[in-house]
mmCIF file of N, CA and C in Angstrom:
data_model
loop_
_atom_site.group_PDB
_atom_site.id
_atom_site.type_symbol
_atom_site.label_atom_id
_atom_site.label_comp_id
_atom_site.label_asym_id
_atom_site.label_seq_id
_atom_site.Cartn_x
_atom_site.Cartn_y
_atom_site.Cartn_z
ATOM 1 N N MET A 1 -34.038 -13.044 -12.975
ATOM 2 C CA MET A 1 -32.877 -13.091 -12.717
ATOM 3 C C MET A 1 -33.324 -11.870 -11.369
ATOM 4 N N GLY A 2 -32.458 -12.210 -9.856
ATOM 5 C CA GLY A 2 -32.610 -11.463 -8.709
ATOM 6 C C GLY A 2 -31.688 -9.709 -9.477
ATOM 7 N N VAL A 3 -32.106 -8.987 -8.533
ATOM 8 C CA VAL A 3 -31.835 -7.863 -8.038
ATOM 9 C C VAL A 3 -31.260 -7.652 -6.469
ATOM 10 N N ALA A 4 -29.143 -6.945 -6.765
ATOM 11 C CA ALA A 4 -28.723 -7.272 -5.701
ATOM 12 C C ALA A 4 -29.557 -5.823 -5.037
ATOM 13 N N THR A 5 -29.185 -5.625 -3.653
ATOM 14 C CA THR A 5 -29.737 -4.107 -3.434
ATOM 15 C C THR A 5 -28.166 -3.587 -3.063
ATOM 16 N N HIS A 6 -27.395 -4.460 -2.129
ATOM 17 C CA HIS A 6 -25.979 -4.478 -1.882
ATOM 18 C C HIS A 6 -25.471 -5.769 -1.953
ATOM 19 N N GLY A 7 -24.261 -6.034 -3.138
ATOM 20 C CA GLY A 7 -23.677 -6.519 -3.403
ATOM 21 C C GLY A 7 -24.142 -7.209 -4.527
ATOM 22 N N VAL A 8 -23.347 -8.161 -5.075
ATOM 23 C CA VAL A 8 -23.028 -8.570 -6.376
ATOM 24 C C VAL A 8 -24.150 -9.728 -6.630
ATOM 25 N N VAL A 9 -24.933 -9.756 -7.445
ATOM 26 C CA VAL A 9 -25.202 -10.691 -8.323
ATOM 27 C C VAL A 9 -24.860 -11.875 -8.801
ATOM 28 N N ASN A 10 -24.944 -13.088 -8.500
ATOM 29 C CA ASN A 10 -23.878 -14.308 -9.147
ATOM 30 C C ASN A 10 -24.883 -15.059 -9.987
ATOM 31 N N ARG A 11 -24.490 -15.996 -10.771
ATOM 32 C CA ARG A 11 -25.066 -16.559 -11.978
ATOM 33 C C ARG A 11 -25.917 -17.581 -11.438
ATOM 34 N N THR A 12 -25.963 -17.793 -9.953
ATOM 35 C CA THR A 12 -27.904 -18.334 -9.621
ATOM 36 C C THR A 12 -28.597 -17.411 -9.804
ATOM 37 N N GLY A 13 -28.580 -16.478 -9.524
ATOM 38 C CA GLY A 13 -29.498 -15.327 -9.387
ATOM 39 C C GLY A 13 -28.968 -14.954 -7.677
ATOM 40 N N ARG A 14 -28.036 -15.632 -6.902
ATOM 41 C CA ARG A 14 -28.234 -14.814 -5.208
ATOM 42 C C ARG A 14 -27.516 -13.540 -5.515
ATOM 43 N N ALA A 15 -27.576 -12.902 -4.150
ATOM 44 C CA ALA A 15 -26.852 -11.786 -3.913
ATOM 45 C C ALA A 15 -25.693 -12.031 -3.117
ATOM 46 N N GLU A 16 -24.382 -11.835 -3.440
ATOM 47 C CA GLU A 16 -23.318 -11.590 -2.788
ATOM 48 C C GLU A 16 -22.710 -10.543 -2.378
ATOM 49 N N PRO A 17 -22.362 -10.565 -1.038
ATOM 50 C CA PRO A 17 -21.841 -9.256 -0.430
ATOM 51 C C PRO A 17 -20.749 -8.850 -0.761
ATOM 52 N N ALA A 18 -20.567 -7.477 -1.773
ATOM 53 C CA ALA A 18 -20.030 -6.670 -2.255
ATOM 54 C C ALA A 18 -18.422 -7.375 -1.656
ATOM 55 N N ILE A 19 -17.110 -7.494 -2.251
ATOM 56 C CA ILE A 19 -15.866 -7.448 -1.614
ATOM 57 C C ILE A 19 -15.079 -6.170 -2.199
ATOM 58 N N GLU A 20 -15.112 -4.998 -0.819
ATOM 59 C CA GLU A 20 -14.404 -3.629 -0.489
ATOM 60 C C GLU A 20 -13.110 -4.509 -0.557
ATOM 61 N N PRO A 21 -12.233 -3.514 -1.475
ATOM 62 C CA PRO A 21 -10.314 -3.635 -1.980
ATOM 63 C C PRO A 21 -10.031 -3.089 -0.185
ATOM 64 N N ALA A 22 -8.982 -4.272 -0.159
ATOM 65 C CA ALA A 22 -8.311 -3.279 1.026
ATOM 66 C C ALA A 22 -7.592 -2.687 0.733
ATOM 67 N N PHE A 23 -7.686 -2.093 2.615
ATOM 68 C CA PHE A 23 -7.065 -0.440 2.661
ATOM 69 C C PHE A 23 -5.802 -0.216 2.003
ATOM 70 N N GLU A 24 -5.401 0.093 1.308
ATOM 71 C CA GLU A 24 -3.610 0.665 1.124
ATOM 72 C C GLU A 24 -3.648 2.011 1.862
ATOM 73 N N PRO A 25 -3.240 1.899 3.008
ATOM 74 C CA PRO A 25 -2.126 3.212 3.725
ATOM 75 C C PRO A 25 -1.210 4.054 3.161
ATOM 76 N N LEU A 26 -0.801 3.467 2.356
ATOM 77 C CA LEU A 26 0.322 4.113 1.389
ATOM 78 C C LEU A 26 0.568 3.984 0.094
ATOM 79 N N ASP A 27 0.538 5.226 -1.012
ATOM 80 C CA ASP A 27 0.388 5.811 -2.197
ATOM 81 C C ASP A 27 1.861 5.613 -1.975
ATOM 82 N N ILE A 28 2.700 4.940 -2.979
ATOM 83 C CA ILE A 28 4.380 4.816 -3.405
ATOM 84 C C ILE A 28 4.573 5.127 -4.802
ATOM 85 N N ALA A 29 5.098 5.765 -4.509
ATOM 86 C CA ALA A 29 5.299 6.269 -6.635
ATOM 87 C C ALA A 29 7.118 5.531 -6.677
ATOM 88 N N THR A 30 6.281 5.101 -7.166
ATOM 89 C CA THR A 30 7.482 3.833 -7.072
ATOM 90 C C THR A 30 8.822 4.281 -8.610
ATOM 91 N N ASP A 31 7.887 4.500 -9.493
ATOM 92 C CA ASP A 31 9.104 5.122 -10.414
ATOM 93 C C ASP A 31 9.779 6.808 -9.954
ATOM 94 N N ARG A 32 9.788 7.378 -9.115
ATOM 95 C CA ARG A 32 10.204 8.794 -8.377
ATOM 96 C C ARG A 32 11.641 7.944 -7.350
ATOM 97 N N CYS A 33 11.458 6.193 -7.069
ATOM 98 C CA CYS A 33 12.406 5.981 -5.720
ATOM 99 C C CYS A 33 13.757 5.317 -5.980
ATOM 100 N N LYS A 34 14.122 5.744 -5.043
ATOM 101 C CA LYS A 34 15.960 4.891 -5.607
ATOM 102 C C LYS A 34 16.437 4.771 -5.414
ATOM 103 N N GLY A 35 15.666 3.881 -3.661
ATOM 104 C CA GLY A 35 16.243 2.478 -3.365
ATOM 105 C C GLY A 35 16.376 3.491 -1.779
ATOM 106 N N CYS A 36 17.034 4.087 -1.837
ATOM 107 C CA CYS A 36 18.239 4.555 -0.310
ATOM 108 C C CYS A 36 17.338 3.974 0.985
ATOM 109 N N GLU A 37 16.745 3.643 0.898
ATOM 110 C CA GLU A 37 16.409 2.362 2.111
ATOM 111 C C GLU A 37 16.214 3.272 3.467
ATOM 112 N N LEU A 38 16.541 4.511 3.173
ATOM 113 C CA LEU A 38 16.029 5.459 4.557
ATOM 114 C C LEU A 38 14.471 4.978 5.317
ATOM 115 N N CYS A 39 13.619 5.066 4.655
ATOM 116 C CA CYS A 39 12.325 4.660 5.094
ATOM 117 C C CYS A 39 11.573 3.072 5.476
ATOM 118 N N VAL A 40 12.724 2.085 4.856
ATOM 119 C CA VAL A 40 12.728 1.022 5.613
ATOM 120 C C VAL A 40 13.500 0.883 6.694
ATOM 121 N N HIS A 41 14.589 1.253 6.864
ATOM 122 C CA HIS A 41 14.397 1.745 8.518
ATOM 123 C C HIS A 41 14.516 2.153 9.880
ATOM 124 N N ILE A 42 13.524 3.155 9.170
ATOM 125 C CA ILE A 42 13.017 4.081 9.868
ATOM 126 C C ILE A 42 11.203 3.214 10.477
ATOM 127 N N CYS A 43 10.745 2.886 9.674
ATOM 128 C CA CYS A 43 9.231 2.098 10.036
ATOM 129 C C CYS A 43 9.666 1.711 11.174
ATOM 130 N N PRO A 44 8.844 2.212 12.069
ATOM 131 C CA PRO A 44 9.006 0.961 13.446
ATOM 132 C C PRO A 44 8.213 -0.344 13.184
ATOM 133 N N LYS A 45 7.347 -0.357 12.273
ATOM 134 C CA LYS A 45 6.316 -1.637 12.340
ATOM 135 C C LYS A 45 7.437 -2.610 10.927
ATOM 136 N N HIS A 46 8.687 -2.065 10.886
ATOM 137 C CA HIS A 46 9.185 -2.874 9.538
ATOM 138 C C HIS A 46 8.188 -3.716 8.665
ATOM 139 N N CYS A 47 7.764 -2.225 7.526
ATOM 140 C CA CYS A 47 6.570 -2.783 6.687
ATOM 141 C C CYS A 47 6.819 -2.843 5.360
ATOM 142 N N LEU A 48 8.039 -1.948 5.262
ATOM 143 C CA LEU A 48 8.656 -2.057 3.756
ATOM 144 C C LEU A 48 10.261 -2.405 3.510
ATOM 145 N N ALA A 49 9.925 -3.073 2.645
ATOM 146 C CA ALA A 49 11.413 -3.693 2.157
ATOM 147 C C ALA A 49 11.797 -3.234 0.566
ATOM 148 N N LEU A 50 12.792 -2.862 0.025
ATOM 149 C CA LEU A 50 12.988 -2.970 -1.003
ATOM 150 C C LEU A 50 12.401 -4.101 -2.007
ATOM 151 N N ASP A 51 11.462 -3.706 -3.068
ATOM 152 C CA ASP A 51 11.222 -5.199 -4.265
ATOM 153 C C ASP A 51 12.551 -5.046 -5.398
ATOM 154 N N GLU A 52 12.866 -6.069 -5.107
ATOM 155 C CA GLU A 52 14.663 -6.982 -5.818
ATOM 156 C C GLU A 52 14.100 -7.309 -7.021
ATOM 157 N N ALA A 53 12.402 -7.901 -7.011
ATOM 158 C CA ALA A 53 12.223 -7.946 -8.607
ATOM 159 C C ALA A 53 11.824 -6.841 -9.490
ATOM 160 N N VAL A 54 11.764 -6.086 -8.699
ATOM 161 C CA VAL A 54 11.345 -4.361 -9.837
ATOM 162 C C VAL A 54 12.662 -4.323 -10.001
ATOM 163 N N VAL A 55 12.806 -3.270 -11.484
ATOM 164 C CA VAL A 55 13.971 -1.977 -10.852
ATOM 165 C C VAL A 55 12.831 -1.064 -12.159
ATOM 166 N N ASN A 56 13.182 0.279 -11.391
ATOM 167 C CA ASN A 56 12.288 1.271 -12.432
ATOM 168 C C ASN A 56 13.255 1.622 -13.122
ATOM 169 N N ALA A 57 12.572 2.905 -14.166
ATOM 170 C CA ALA A 57 13.478 3.551 -15.212
ATOM 171 C C ALA A 57 14.197 4.510 -14.599
ATOM 172 N N LEU A 58 14.465 4.747 -13.821
ATOM 173 C CA LEU A 58 15.979 5.569 -12.604
ATOM 174 C C LEU A 58 16.931 4.206 -12.657
ATOM 175 N N GLY A 59 16.811 2.967 -12.666
ATOM 176 C CA GLY A 59 17.658 2.256 -12.514
ATOM 177 C C GLY A 59 17.208 1.343 -10.926
ATOM 178 N N TYR A 60 16.821 1.454 -10.544
ATOM 179 C CA TYR A 60 16.846 1.636 -8.957
ATOM 180 C C TYR A 60 15.488 0.276 -8.667
ATOM 181 N N HIS A 61 15.892 -1.031 -7.336
ATOM 182 C CA HIS A 61 14.735 -1.393 -6.620
ATOM 183 C C HIS A 61 14.508 -0.086 -5.867
ATOM 184 N N PRO A 62 12.621 -0.201 -6.034
ATOM 185 C CA PRO A 62 11.720 0.805 -5.113
ATOM 186 C C PRO A 62 11.118 0.077 -4.424
ATOM 187 N N VAL A 63 10.933 0.965 -3.035
ATOM 188 C CA VAL A 63 10.189 0.523 -1.742
ATOM 189 C C VAL A 63 8.911 -0.075 -2.456
ATOM 190 N N ARG A 64 8.530 -1.072 -1.053
ATOM 191 C CA ARG A 64 6.955 -1.522 -1.266
ATOM 192 C C ARG A 64 6.743 -1.965 -0.052
ATOM 193 N N LEU A 65 5.149 -1.528 -0.293
ATOM 194 C CA LEU A 65 4.849 -2.307 1.411
ATOM 195 C C LEU A 65 4.020 -3.328 1.453
ATOM 196 N N THR A 66 4.967 -4.313 2.479
ATOM 197 C CA THR A 66 5.345 -5.529 2.534
ATOM 198 C C THR A 66 3.703 -5.843 3.311
ATOM 199 N N ASP A 67 3.234 -5.043 4.333
ATOM 200 C CA ASP A 67 1.856 -5.317 4.738
ATOM 201 C C ASP A 67 0.798 -4.331 5.763
ATOM 202 N N ALA A 68 0.352 -4.322 5.008
ATOM 203 C CA ALA A 68 -0.497 -3.751 5.146
ATOM 204 C C ALA A 68 -1.178 -2.888 5.883
ATOM 205 N N SER A 69 -1.543 -4.193 6.912
ATOM 206 C CA SER A 69 -2.425 -4.709 7.947
ATOM 207 C C SER A 69 -1.320 -3.949 9.596
ATOM 208 N N ALA A 70 0.013 -3.896 8.871
ATOM 209 C CA ALA A 70 0.783 -3.330 9.777
ATOM 210 C C ALA A 70 0.982 -2.142 10.201
ATOM 211 N N CYS A 71 1.079 -1.579 8.547
ATOM 212 C CA CYS A 71 1.292 -0.078 8.987
ATOM 213 C C CYS A 71 0.368 0.700 9.821
ATOM 214 N N THR A 72 0.876 1.651 10.586
ATOM 215 C CA THR A 72 0.002 2.626 11.150
ATOM 216 C C THR A 72 -0.022 3.688 10.388
ATOM 217 N N SER A 73 0.540 4.508 9.696
ATOM 218 C CA SER A 73 -0.325 5.561 9.115
ATOM 219 C C SER A 73 1.082 6.734 9.337
ATOM 220 N N CYS A 74 1.907 6.247 10.624
ATOM 221 C CA CYS A 74 2.568 7.306 10.956
ATOM 222 C C CYS A 74 3.358 8.181 10.247
ATOM 223 N N ALA A 75 3.827 8.013 9.047
ATOM 224 C CA ALA A 75 3.964 8.863 8.286
ATOM 225 C C ALA A 75 5.862 8.741 8.016
ATOM 226 N N LEU A 76 6.230 8.640 8.964
ATOM 227 C CA LEU A 76 7.748 8.461 9.501
ATOM 228 C C LEU A 76 8.487 8.472 8.169
ATOM 229 N N CYS A 77 7.869 7.533 7.258
ATOM 230 C CA CYS A 77 8.878 7.630 5.751
ATOM 231 C C CYS A 77 8.275 7.990 4.813
ATOM 232 N N ALA A 78 7.228 8.593 4.838
ATOM 233 C CA ALA A 78 6.710 10.123 4.294
ATOM 234 C C ALA A 78 8.166 11.514 4.422
ATOM 235 N N ARG A 79 8.448 11.628 5.986
ATOM 236 C CA ARG A 79 8.931 12.598 6.369
ATOM 237 C C ARG A 79 10.101 12.577 6.565
ATOM 238 N N ILE A 80 10.965 10.944 6.032
ATOM 239 C CA ILE A 80 12.778 10.424 6.054
ATOM 240 C C ILE A 80 12.933 10.504 4.097
ATOM 241 N N CYS A 81 11.727 10.757 3.322
ATOM 242 C CA CYS A 81 12.211 10.146 2.561
ATOM 243 C C CYS A 81 12.400 11.988 1.312
ATOM 244 N N PRO A 82 14.086 11.462 0.659
ATOM 245 C CA PRO A 82 13.976 13.068 0.346
ATOM 246 C C PRO A 82 13.675 12.940 -1.007
ATOM 247 N N ASP A 83 12.706 12.153 -1.642
ATOM 248 C CA ASP A 83 12.380 12.313 -3.038
ATOM 249 C C ASP A 83 10.758 12.224 -3.018
ATOM 250 N N ALA A 84 10.316 12.196 -1.905
ATOM 251 C CA ALA A 84 9.434 12.396 -1.676
ATOM 252 C C ALA A 84 8.007 11.568 -2.232
ATOM 253 N N VAL A 85 7.871 10.830 -1.995
ATOM 254 C CA VAL A 85 7.546 9.141 -2.935
ATOM 255 C C VAL A 85 5.730 8.465 -2.065
ATOM 256 N N PHE A 86 6.357 8.974 -1.007
ATOM 257 C CA PHE A 86 5.023 8.337 -0.339
ATOM 258 C C PHE A 86 3.508 9.538 0.069
ATOM 259 N N GLY A 87 2.658 9.210 -0.250
ATOM 260 C CA GLY A 87 1.443 9.922 0.405
ATOM 261 C C GLY A 87 1.139 8.817 0.867
ATOM 262 N N VAL A 88 0.466 9.170 2.495
ATOM 263 C CA VAL A 88 0.233 8.484 3.602
ATOM 264 C C VAL A 88 -1.806 8.528 3.676
ATOM 265 N N PHE A 89 -2.458 7.410 3.902
ATOM 266 C CA PHE A 89 -3.404 8.101 3.952
ATOM 267 C C PHE A 89 -4.248 7.533 5.094
ATOM 268 N N ALA A 90 -4.933 7.746 6.270
ATOM 269 C CA ALA A 90 -4.841 7.123 7.827
ATOM 270 C C ALA A 90 -5.733 6.085 7.246
ATOM 271 N N ARG A 91 -6.475 5.176 8.113
ATOM 272 C CA ARG A 91 -7.537 4.794 8.101
ATOM 273 C C ARG A 91 -8.751 4.576 8.200
ATOM 274 N N PRO A 92 -9.495 4.388 7.554
ATOM 275 C CA PRO A 92 -10.900 5.084 8.204
ATOM 276 C C PRO A 92 -11.506 4.857 9.414
ATOM 277 N N LYS A 93 -11.831 4.932 9.851
ATOM 278 C CA LYS A 93 -12.820 4.686 11.662
ATOM 279 C C LYS A 93 -13.275 3.053 11.045
ATOM 280 N N GLY A 94 -13.259 2.189 12.614
ATOM 281 C CA GLY A 94 -14.081 1.245 12.018
ATOM 282 C C GLY A 94 -13.369 0.255 11.697
ATOM 283 N N VAL A 95 -12.341 0.460 10.775
ATOM 284 C CA VAL A 95 -11.680 -0.358 10.191
ATOM 285 C C VAL A 95 -10.601 -0.440 10.669
#
């Protein structure tokens, strides 16, 4: 079989490009979220919503990022959150 210097070797021995994980601008501690929706209402890109399908250990529907590509990492969500559930990351240059 061939050896790939960049990417992954498939079953035929050909190198395929490595698939990089999608950039996630927010790390949300859903276990601490109380579902107050302050972040949902302040988000200028409307890319946050309560996850109605999930109930955390506190008994609340936590917030979730609905569109990572729309998030600009402005950090308004982190600034308004009373429970400090957000970690905000800047998009890498060139991405």
